[in-house]
Amino acid sequence: MSGKNVTEVVLAGPEGIAKAARILESGGLVAVPTETVYGLAARADSPEVVARIYAAKGRPDFNPLIVHVRDVEQAARYAAFSPAALALAQAHWPGPLTLVLPRRAEAGLAEAVTAGLPTVALRAPAHPAMRALLEAVDFPLAAPSANRSGFISPTTAKHVLASLDGRIDLVLDGGPTTAGVESTIVAVRYDGSVEELRPGPLSIGVHGEGKGIAARIEAPGQLASHYAPGKPVRLEASEAAPDEFLIGFGAVKGDVTLSASADVSEAAARLYACLHEAARAPQPRIAVAPVPDDGVGRAINDRLRRAAAPAA
Ligand code: AMP
Ligand code: MG
């Protein structure tokens, strides 16, 4: 099914969900809204299907995928939950928290999902469309962000088509996503210690060095250049040079603004839409106003630094 060159878009209502479930059952690729960004979902129990995700995104196969589940009960088939991990899942699921936990081998996940690691990244998302889909199928869904690897993440169905039209089977359109940046990723080790691997919408009070993933697997999501708009990006800008498209925040007015009222949650929700607009603008460069490094502001600044880093 994947590989045909027109991607259908349907509303994320009951009929759309049913259609998406049928496509997923037969091994297709479906972009689905979550509360963070649109995910590119496929069944996580089939090596051939998981290989299609990597191919559609052009994603290096050493960068493991997040496995989406209904709840802790389903997640526990695939990973060993320590008391610390269970407490985090119970407090924050469904929601924008991904837990990296010791993987249960022989549990039926395709090896490529975890890129051969002894751990697996699991999340129970809160978005009603993704939840309905997880209820409708009897397998977990591997779902990285629904964009070509290395580029700006999608927060609307249109963003998905801009990079994956013709490469996937279906887009479920659920409108713009609300949290706007990818899930917080936290590793919970055997000894109960907790490390934040990627900042996200949810702050759980531990701050990792941000090098946890890079040290283990050198994943592009954690490498310097990612979320790239394809033009130079200058950060901490208070005004635009003549050849710059300015993304504003608070008092810094831009060509577009992340949040005129300096609200970091609004800024997170608008971040990728602003970057998509900047990428399409005629100006050859992008400048971005400073964003406070509090709460989800940490996730925004993490993504902006990677968007600004020169491509490898
Ligand atoms: P994305 O799907 O694009 O949001 O990226 C998922 C992120 O989760 C990537 O940065 C991966 O490196 C990370 N990830 C997935 N599985 C693992 C794992 N087992 N250990 C560490 N990081 C992981
Ligand atoms: Mg991504």
Short mmCIF file of C-alpha atoms and ligand atoms in Angstrom, two decimals:
data_model
loop_
_atom_site.label_atom_id
_atom_site.label_comp_id
_atom_site.label_asym_id
_atom_site.label_seq_id
_atom_site.Cartn_x
_atom_site.Cartn_y
_atom_site.Cartn_z
CA MET A 1 0.00 0.00 0.00
CA SER A 2 2.77 2.42 0.84
CA GLY A 3 4.53 3.63 -2.22
CA LYS A 4 1.44 4.75 -4.11
CA ASN A 5 1.88 8.36 -4.96
CA VAL A 6 -1.19 10.04 -3.59
CA THR A 7 -1.74 10.31 0.13
CA GLU A 8 -5.37 10.52 1.21
CA VAL A 9 -6.39 12.92 4.00
CA VAL A 10 -9.47 12.10 6.10
CA LEU A 11 -10.93 13.73 9.19
CA ALA A 12 -9.99 12.01 12.44
CA GLY A 13 -13.61 11.03 13.20
CA PRO A 14 -14.97 7.49 13.68
CA GLU A 15 -14.90 6.66 9.95
CA GLY A 16 -11.39 8.00 9.54
CA ILE A 17 -10.19 6.02 12.57
CA ALA A 18 -11.78 2.82 11.22
CA LYS A 19 -10.13 3.33 7.85
CA ALA A 20 -6.77 4.06 9.49
CA ALA A 21 -7.08 0.89 11.59
CA ARG A 22 -7.65 -1.23 8.46
CA ILE A 23 -4.66 0.31 6.73
CA LEU A 24 -2.46 -0.25 9.79
CA GLU A 25 -3.63 -3.88 10.06
CA SER A 26 -2.52 -4.51 6.51
CA GLY A 27 0.88 -2.94 7.09
CA GLY A 28 0.36 0.64 5.88
CA LEU A 29 1.66 3.96 7.17
CA VAL A 30 -0.76 6.50 8.66
CA ALA A 31 0.00 9.99 9.99
CA VAL A 32 -1.96 10.59 13.18
CA PRO A 33 -2.34 13.67 15.37
CA THR A 34 -1.08 13.38 18.92
CA GLU A 35 -1.03 16.11 21.56
CA THR A 36 2.62 16.83 20.69
CA VAL A 37 3.16 16.63 16.91
CA TYR A 38 1.74 14.43 14.12
CA GLY A 39 3.20 10.93 14.32
CA LEU A 40 3.85 8.54 11.43
CA ALA A 41 2.25 5.39 12.80
CA ALA A 42 2.70 1.77 11.76
CA ARG A 43 2.44 -1.60 13.47
CA ALA A 44 5.41 -2.07 15.77
CA ASP A 45 5.30 -5.88 15.60
CA SER A 46 6.35 -6.29 11.98
CA PRO A 47 9.97 -5.89 10.79
CA GLU A 48 8.91 -5.19 7.20
CA VAL A 49 6.44 -2.52 8.24
CA VAL A 50 8.88 -0.84 10.63
CA ALA A 51 11.42 -0.78 7.81
CA ARG A 52 8.86 1.20 5.77
CA ILE A 53 8.74 3.92 8.43
CA TYR A 54 12.51 4.39 8.22
CA ALA A 55 12.32 4.41 4.41
CA ALA A 56 9.43 6.92 4.20
CA LYS A 57 11.21 9.32 6.57
CA GLY A 58 14.70 8.72 5.24
CA ARG A 59 15.55 8.08 8.90
CA PRO A 60 18.83 6.39 9.79
CA ASP A 61 18.03 2.95 11.14
CA PHE A 62 20.17 3.41 14.25
CA ASN A 63 17.66 6.00 15.56
CA PRO A 64 15.05 4.02 17.53
CA LEU A 65 11.31 4.77 17.47
CA ILE A 66 8.85 5.48 20.24
CA VAL A 67 6.26 2.73 20.70
CA HIS A 68 2.76 4.02 21.46
CA VAL A 69 0.44 2.02 23.69
CA ARG A 70 -3.01 2.33 25.24
CA ASP A 71 -1.95 2.13 28.85
CA VAL A 72 0.51 0.75 31.40
CA GLU A 73 -0.96 -2.73 31.08
CA GLN A 74 -0.15 -2.93 27.39
CA ALA A 75 3.23 -1.24 27.93
CA ALA A 76 4.18 -3.83 30.56
CA ARG A 77 4.17 -6.54 27.88
CA TYR A 78 7.12 -4.85 26.25
CA ALA A 79 9.17 -3.40 29.12
CA ALA A 80 10.04 -4.08 32.74
CA PHE A 81 8.44 -1.41 34.93
CA SER A 82 10.34 -0.65 38.12
CA PRO A 83 8.33 1.02 40.92
CA ALA A 84 9.80 4.38 39.84
CA ALA A 85 8.73 3.83 36.23
CA LEU A 86 5.25 2.74 37.30
CA ALA A 87 4.84 5.84 39.43
CA LEU A 88 5.80 8.09 36.50
CA ALA A 89 3.43 6.31 34.11
CA GLN A 90 0.58 6.42 36.61
CA ALA A 91 1.13 10.12 37.23
CA HIS A 92 1.51 11.25 33.61
CA TRP A 93 -0.16 8.76 31.24
CA PRO A 94 -1.95 9.33 29.02
CA GLY A 95 0.21 12.32 28.18
CA PRO A 96 3.36 13.71 26.55
CA LEU A 97 5.83 11.57 28.55
CA THR A 98 7.95 8.84 26.94
CA LEU A 99 9.63 6.32 29.24
CA VAL A 100 12.80 4.52 28.16
CA LEU A 101 12.76 1.23 30.04
CA PRO A 102 14.49 -2.17 29.97
CA ARG A 103 12.99 -4.01 27.02
CA ARG A 104 11.38 -7.42 27.36
CA ALA A 105 12.99 -9.49 24.65
CA GLU A 106 10.73 -11.92 22.76
CA ALA A 107 7.73 -9.71 23.49
CA GLY A 108 6.87 -9.38 19.84
CA LEU A 109 8.26 -5.96 18.92
CA ALA A 110 10.24 -5.73 15.69
CA GLU A 111 13.94 -5.53 16.52
CA ALA A 112 14.34 -2.43 14.32
CA VAL A 113 11.93 -0.45 16.52
CA THR A 114 14.57 -0.22 19.22
CA ALA A 115 17.51 -0.27 16.80
CA GLY A 116 18.77 -3.32 18.67
CA LEU A 117 18.98 -1.52 22.04
CA PRO A 118 18.24 -3.39 25.29
CA THR A 119 15.76 -0.60 26.12
CA VAL A 120 12.46 0.48 24.58
CA ALA A 121 10.81 3.92 24.50
CA LEU A 122 7.08 3.75 25.40
CA ARG A 123 4.34 6.35 25.55
CA ALA A 124 0.57 6.34 26.08
CA PRO A 125 -0.58 9.48 24.24
CA ALA A 126 -3.57 11.58 25.32
CA HIS A 127 -4.91 12.75 21.94
CA PRO A 128 -8.40 11.28 21.38
CA ALA A 129 -7.63 10.26 17.76
CA MET A 130 -4.46 8.37 18.66
CA ARG A 131 -6.19 6.79 21.66
CA ALA A 132 -9.13 5.67 19.52
CA LEU A 133 -6.73 4.15 17.02
CA LEU A 134 -4.79 2.30 19.74
CA GLU A 135 -8.11 0.92 21.00
CA ALA A 136 -9.08 -0.18 17.49
CA VAL A 137 -6.01 -2.30 16.78
CA ASP A 138 -4.44 -5.14 18.75
CA PHE A 139 -0.81 -4.15 18.32
CA PRO A 140 1.25 -1.18 19.55
CA LEU A 141 2.13 1.60 17.11
CA ALA A 142 5.64 2.75 16.35
CA ALA A 143 5.39 6.45 15.54
CA PRO A 144 8.18 8.94 14.98
CA SER A 145 7.27 12.48 13.93
CA ALA A 146 5.58 12.53 10.49
CA ASN A 147 8.26 14.44 8.57
CA ARG A 148 11.33 13.65 6.51
CA SER A 149 14.22 12.93 8.87
CA GLY A 150 16.06 16.03 10.06
CA PHE A 151 13.42 18.56 9.00
CA ILE A 152 10.78 20.58 10.83
CA SER A 153 8.22 18.53 12.75
CA PRO A 154 4.55 18.66 11.66
CA THR A 155 1.80 20.19 13.79
CA THR A 156 -0.88 20.18 11.06
CA ALA A 157 -2.02 17.73 8.36
CA LYS A 158 -0.72 20.21 5.78
CA HIS A 159 2.78 20.07 7.28
CA VAL A 160 2.66 16.27 7.00
CA LEU A 161 1.76 16.44 3.30
CA ALA A 162 4.44 19.05 2.66
CA SER A 163 7.07 16.44 3.44
CA LEU A 164 5.47 12.99 3.08
CA ASP A 165 2.80 13.31 0.35
CA GLY A 166 2.91 10.20 -1.80
CA ARG A 167 5.20 8.37 0.64
CA ILE A 168 2.51 7.30 3.12
CA ASP A 169 -1.02 5.89 2.84
CA LEU A 170 -3.23 8.20 4.88
CA VAL A 171 -3.26 11.32 7.03
CA LEU A 172 -5.83 11.57 9.81
CA ASP A 173 -6.57 15.29 10.09
CA GLY A 174 -7.31 16.29 13.68
CA GLY A 175 -6.46 19.99 13.31
CA PRO A 176 -3.38 21.66 14.78
CA THR A 177 -1.74 19.85 17.71
CA THR A 178 -1.85 21.57 21.09
CA ALA A 179 1.44 20.93 22.92
CA GLY A 180 3.47 21.54 19.78
CA VAL A 181 6.81 20.01 20.74
CA GLU A 182 7.75 16.33 21.00
CA SER A 183 7.24 14.38 24.21
CA THR A 184 9.53 14.64 27.20
CA ILE A 185 11.76 11.54 27.18
CA VAL A 186 12.92 10.09 30.48
CA ALA A 187 15.07 7.02 31.03
CA VAL A 188 14.33 5.02 34.18
CA ARG A 189 17.25 2.74 34.99
CA TYR A 190 17.24 -0.59 36.83
CA ASP A 191 18.50 1.15 39.98
CA GLY A 192 15.50 3.51 39.93
CA SER A 193 17.53 6.55 38.83
CA VAL A 194 15.79 8.84 36.37
CA GLU A 195 17.39 10.89 33.60
CA GLU A 196 15.76 13.32 31.20
CA LEU A 197 16.94 12.51 27.67
CA ARG A 198 14.88 15.15 25.85
CA PRO A 199 12.99 18.13 27.31
CA GLY A 200 9.35 18.37 26.27
CA PRO A 201 5.94 19.66 27.26
CA LEU A 202 6.04 18.00 30.66
CA SER A 203 8.60 18.97 33.29
CA ILE A 204 9.11 16.19 35.81
CA GLY A 205 11.76 18.00 37.79
CA VAL A 206 14.84 16.04 36.67
CA HIS A 207 17.14 17.62 34.15
CA GLY A 208 19.49 15.32 32.30
CA GLU A 209 22.63 16.44 30.62
CA GLY A 210 20.79 15.97 27.35
CA LYS A 211 23.56 13.66 26.24
CA GLY A 212 22.01 10.44 27.43
CA ILE A 213 20.70 9.34 24.06
CA ALA A 214 23.61 10.73 22.09
CA ALA A 215 26.09 8.83 24.23
CA ARG A 216 24.29 5.55 23.64
CA ILE A 217 22.99 5.70 20.13
CA GLU A 218 23.91 9.00 18.53
CA ALA A 219 20.34 9.58 17.44
CA PRO A 220 19.71 12.44 15.02
CA GLY A 221 16.92 13.75 17.27
CA GLN A 222 19.63 14.39 19.81
CA LEU A 223 22.39 15.36 17.45
CA ALA A 224 23.27 18.99 16.94
CA SER A 225 21.41 19.50 13.64
CA HIS A 226 17.72 18.52 13.53
CA TYR A 227 14.36 20.27 12.96
CA ALA A 228 16.23 22.15 10.21
CA PRO A 229 14.30 24.73 8.13
CA GLY A 230 16.92 24.62 5.35
CA LYS A 231 18.29 28.15 5.95
CA PRO A 232 20.63 29.70 8.49
CA VAL A 233 18.94 30.43 11.83
CA ARG A 234 20.15 33.13 14.26
CA LEU A 235 18.96 32.89 17.86
CA GLU A 236 18.44 35.51 20.60
CA ALA A 237 17.65 38.19 18.01
CA SER A 238 16.08 41.48 19.11
CA GLU A 239 15.52 42.72 15.57
CA ALA A 240 15.77 41.46 12.00
CA ALA A 241 18.59 42.22 9.56
CA PRO A 242 17.26 43.23 6.09
CA ASP A 243 17.61 39.67 4.74
CA GLU A 244 16.09 37.93 7.79
CA PHE A 245 12.58 36.64 8.49
CA LEU A 246 12.04 37.33 12.19
CA ILE A 247 10.13 34.98 14.49
CA GLY A 248 9.08 37.15 17.42
CA PHE A 249 8.23 36.51 21.05
CA GLY A 250 6.77 38.94 23.60
CA ALA A 251 8.12 42.47 23.10
CA VAL A 252 10.13 41.42 20.03
CA LYS A 253 7.64 41.80 17.19
CA GLY A 254 8.38 39.60 14.22
CA ASP A 255 7.07 38.75 10.78
CA VAL A 256 5.25 36.11 12.82
CA THR A 257 5.25 35.68 16.59
CA LEU A 258 5.52 32.63 18.81
CA SER A 259 3.45 34.47 21.40
CA ALA A 260 2.73 38.19 21.55
CA SER A 261 1.82 37.81 25.22
CA ALA A 262 5.11 36.01 26.00
CA ASP A 263 3.31 32.76 26.94
CA VAL A 264 5.71 29.79 26.56
CA SER A 265 2.90 27.23 26.14
CA GLU A 266 1.49 29.21 23.24
CA ALA A 267 5.02 29.55 21.86
CA ALA A 268 5.51 25.77 21.98
CA ALA A 269 2.21 25.17 20.19
CA ARG A 270 3.21 27.64 17.47
CA LEU A 271 6.93 26.82 17.20
CA TYR A 272 6.91 24.47 14.21
CA ALA A 273 4.19 26.41 12.34
CA CYS A 274 6.39 29.52 12.65
CA LEU A 275 9.45 27.58 11.46
CA HIS A 276 7.48 26.18 8.50
CA GLU A 277 6.40 29.72 7.60
CA ALA A 278 9.96 31.01 7.93
CA ALA A 279 11.19 28.16 5.70
CA ARG A 280 8.70 29.20 2.99
CA ALA A 281 9.37 32.95 3.29
CA PRO A 282 11.41 34.76 0.61
CA GLN A 283 14.11 35.89 3.05
CA PRO A 284 17.24 33.70 2.90
CA ARG A 285 17.79 33.77 6.67
CA ILE A 286 15.77 33.32 9.83
CA ALA A 287 16.16 35.15 13.15
CA VAL A 288 14.38 34.13 16.35
CA ALA A 289 13.68 36.24 19.44
CA PRO A 290 14.86 34.96 22.84
CA VAL A 291 12.46 32.60 24.64
CA PRO A 292 12.72 32.14 28.44
CA ASP A 293 14.26 28.82 29.46
CA ASP A 294 11.48 27.89 31.91
CA GLY A 295 9.05 24.98 31.73
CA VAL A 296 8.33 24.08 28.10
CA GLY A 297 10.66 26.98 27.17
CA ARG A 298 13.50 24.48 27.77
CA ALA A 299 12.05 22.24 25.06
CA ILE A 300 11.59 25.20 22.70
CA ASN A 301 15.21 26.29 23.17
CA ASP A 302 16.45 22.71 22.73
CA ARG A 303 14.64 22.49 19.36
CA LEU A 304 15.74 26.00 18.31
CA ARG A 305 19.41 25.23 19.05
CA ARG A 306 19.17 22.13 16.84
CA ALA A 307 17.32 24.07 14.12
CA ALA A 308 20.16 26.63 14.22
CA ALA A 309 23.04 24.15 14.22
CA PRO A 310 24.83 23.80 10.89
CA ALA A 311 23.95 20.54 9.11
CA ALA A 312 26.55 17.84 9.59
P1 AMP B 1 10.95 10.99 17.39
O1 AMP B 1 10.25 9.70 17.16
O2 AMP B 1 11.40 11.66 16.13
O3 AMP B 1 10.21 11.88 18.34
O4 AMP B 1 12.29 10.60 18.15
C1 AMP B 1 12.24 9.64 19.15
C2 AMP B 1 13.38 9.84 20.07
O5 AMP B 1 13.34 8.81 21.05
C3 AMP B 1 14.72 9.74 19.35
O6 AMP B 1 15.52 10.84 19.73
C4 AMP B 1 15.27 8.45 19.88
O7 AMP B 1 16.64 8.50 19.96
C5 AMP B 1 14.63 8.32 21.25
N1 AMP B 1 14.58 6.91 21.67
C6 AMP B 1 13.76 5.98 21.21
N2 AMP B 1 14.03 4.77 21.78
C7 AMP B 1 15.07 4.96 22.62
C8 AMP B 1 15.81 4.12 23.49
N3 AMP B 1 15.55 2.82 23.60
N4 AMP B 1 16.80 4.67 24.20
C9 AMP B 1 17.06 5.99 24.10
N5 AMP B 1 16.40 6.83 23.30
C10 AMP B 1 15.41 6.34 22.56
MG MG B 2 11.29 13.73 14.83
#
